[in-house]
mmCIF file of C-alpha atoms in Angstrom:
data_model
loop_
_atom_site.group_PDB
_atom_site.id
_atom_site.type_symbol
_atom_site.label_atom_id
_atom_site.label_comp_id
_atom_site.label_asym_id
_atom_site.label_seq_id
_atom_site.Cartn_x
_atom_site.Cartn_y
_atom_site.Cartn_z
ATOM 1 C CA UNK B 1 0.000 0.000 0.000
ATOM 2 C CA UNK B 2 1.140 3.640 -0.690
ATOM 3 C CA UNK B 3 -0.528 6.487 0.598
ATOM 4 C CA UNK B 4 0.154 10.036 1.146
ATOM 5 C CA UNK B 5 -1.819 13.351 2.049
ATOM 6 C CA UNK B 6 -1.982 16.887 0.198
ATOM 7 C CA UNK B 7 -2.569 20.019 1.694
ATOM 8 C CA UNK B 8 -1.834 23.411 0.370
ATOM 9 C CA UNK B 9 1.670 23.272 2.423
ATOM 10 C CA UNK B 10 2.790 20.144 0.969
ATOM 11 C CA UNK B 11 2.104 16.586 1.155
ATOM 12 C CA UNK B 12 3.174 13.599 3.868
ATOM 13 C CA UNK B 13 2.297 10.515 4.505
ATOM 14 C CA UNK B 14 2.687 11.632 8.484
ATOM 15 C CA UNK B 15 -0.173 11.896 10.488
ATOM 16 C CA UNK B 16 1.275 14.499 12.898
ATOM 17 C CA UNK B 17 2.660 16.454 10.008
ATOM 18 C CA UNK B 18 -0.905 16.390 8.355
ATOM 19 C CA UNK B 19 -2.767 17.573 11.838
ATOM 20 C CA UNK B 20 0.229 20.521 11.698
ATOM 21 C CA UNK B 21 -0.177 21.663 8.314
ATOM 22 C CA UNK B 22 -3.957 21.909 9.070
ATOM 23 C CA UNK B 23 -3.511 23.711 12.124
ATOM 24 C CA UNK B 24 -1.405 26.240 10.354
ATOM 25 C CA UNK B 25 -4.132 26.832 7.716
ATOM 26 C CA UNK B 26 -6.602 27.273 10.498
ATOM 27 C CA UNK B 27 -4.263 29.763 12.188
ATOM 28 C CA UNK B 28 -3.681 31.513 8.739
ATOM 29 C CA UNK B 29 -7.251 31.826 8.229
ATOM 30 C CA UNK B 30 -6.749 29.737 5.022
ATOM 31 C CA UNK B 31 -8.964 26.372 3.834
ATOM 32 C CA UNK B 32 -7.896 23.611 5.462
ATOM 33 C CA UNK B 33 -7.981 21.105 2.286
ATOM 34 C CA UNK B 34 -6.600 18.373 1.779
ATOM 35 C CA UNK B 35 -6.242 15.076 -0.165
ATOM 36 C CA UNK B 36 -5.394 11.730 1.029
ATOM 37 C CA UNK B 37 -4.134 9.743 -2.047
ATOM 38 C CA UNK B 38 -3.813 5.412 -1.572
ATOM 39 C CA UNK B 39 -3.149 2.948 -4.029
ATOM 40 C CA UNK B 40 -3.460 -0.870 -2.548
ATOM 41 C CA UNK B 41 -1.689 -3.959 -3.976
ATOM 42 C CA UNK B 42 -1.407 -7.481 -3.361
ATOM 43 C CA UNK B 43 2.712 -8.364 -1.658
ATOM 44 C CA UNK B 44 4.044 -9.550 -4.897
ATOM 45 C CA UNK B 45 6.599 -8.429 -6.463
ATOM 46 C CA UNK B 46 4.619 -8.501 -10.124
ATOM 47 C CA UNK B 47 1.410 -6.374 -8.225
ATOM 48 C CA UNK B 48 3.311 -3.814 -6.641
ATOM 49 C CA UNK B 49 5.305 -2.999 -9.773
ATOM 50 C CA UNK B 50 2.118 -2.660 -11.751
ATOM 51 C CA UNK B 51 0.741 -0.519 -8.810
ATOM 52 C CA UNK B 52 3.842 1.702 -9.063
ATOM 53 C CA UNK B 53 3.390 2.196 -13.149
ATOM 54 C CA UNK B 54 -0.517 3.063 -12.234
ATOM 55 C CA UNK B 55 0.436 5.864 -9.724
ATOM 56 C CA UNK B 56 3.466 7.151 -12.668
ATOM 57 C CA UNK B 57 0.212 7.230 -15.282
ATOM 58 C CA UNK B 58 -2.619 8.508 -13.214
ATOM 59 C CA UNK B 59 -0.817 10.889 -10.250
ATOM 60 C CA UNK B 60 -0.689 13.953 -12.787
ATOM 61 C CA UNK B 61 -4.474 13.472 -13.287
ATOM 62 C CA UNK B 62 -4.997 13.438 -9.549
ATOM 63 C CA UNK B 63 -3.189 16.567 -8.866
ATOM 64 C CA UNK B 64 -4.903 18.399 -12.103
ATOM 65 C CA UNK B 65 -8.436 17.693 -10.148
ATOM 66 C CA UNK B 66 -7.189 19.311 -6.607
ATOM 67 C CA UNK B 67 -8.409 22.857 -6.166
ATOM 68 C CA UNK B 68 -5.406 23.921 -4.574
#
């Protein structure tokens, strides 16, 4: 599994980096958006590299659709 969030100050797959990127927004008066981005597999080798070329196709798409 690989999984990551997005906010408008950058992204991390940290939960306690996520809670203090919102706080900032809410401090800055901003939105507090954000994304949270997963792509599952199966523990193969043959899955996970076909997961990985998914993510390299679609992740550009994924970012095009976030308002921020």
């Amino acid at each position: 599994m690989d999984f990551w969030y997005i906010t408008r100050y950058g992204e991390t797959a940290n939960d306690y980096k996520l809670k203090f990127y919102t706080m900032i927004s809410s401090l800055t008066l901003r939105p507090t958006d954000k994304a949270f981005v997963r792509f599952v597999a199966n523990g193969d080798s043959l899955s996970i590299a076909a997961m990985e070329e998914f993510e390299a196709v679609i992740i550009g798409d994924i970012y095009g659709h976030l308002p921020f």
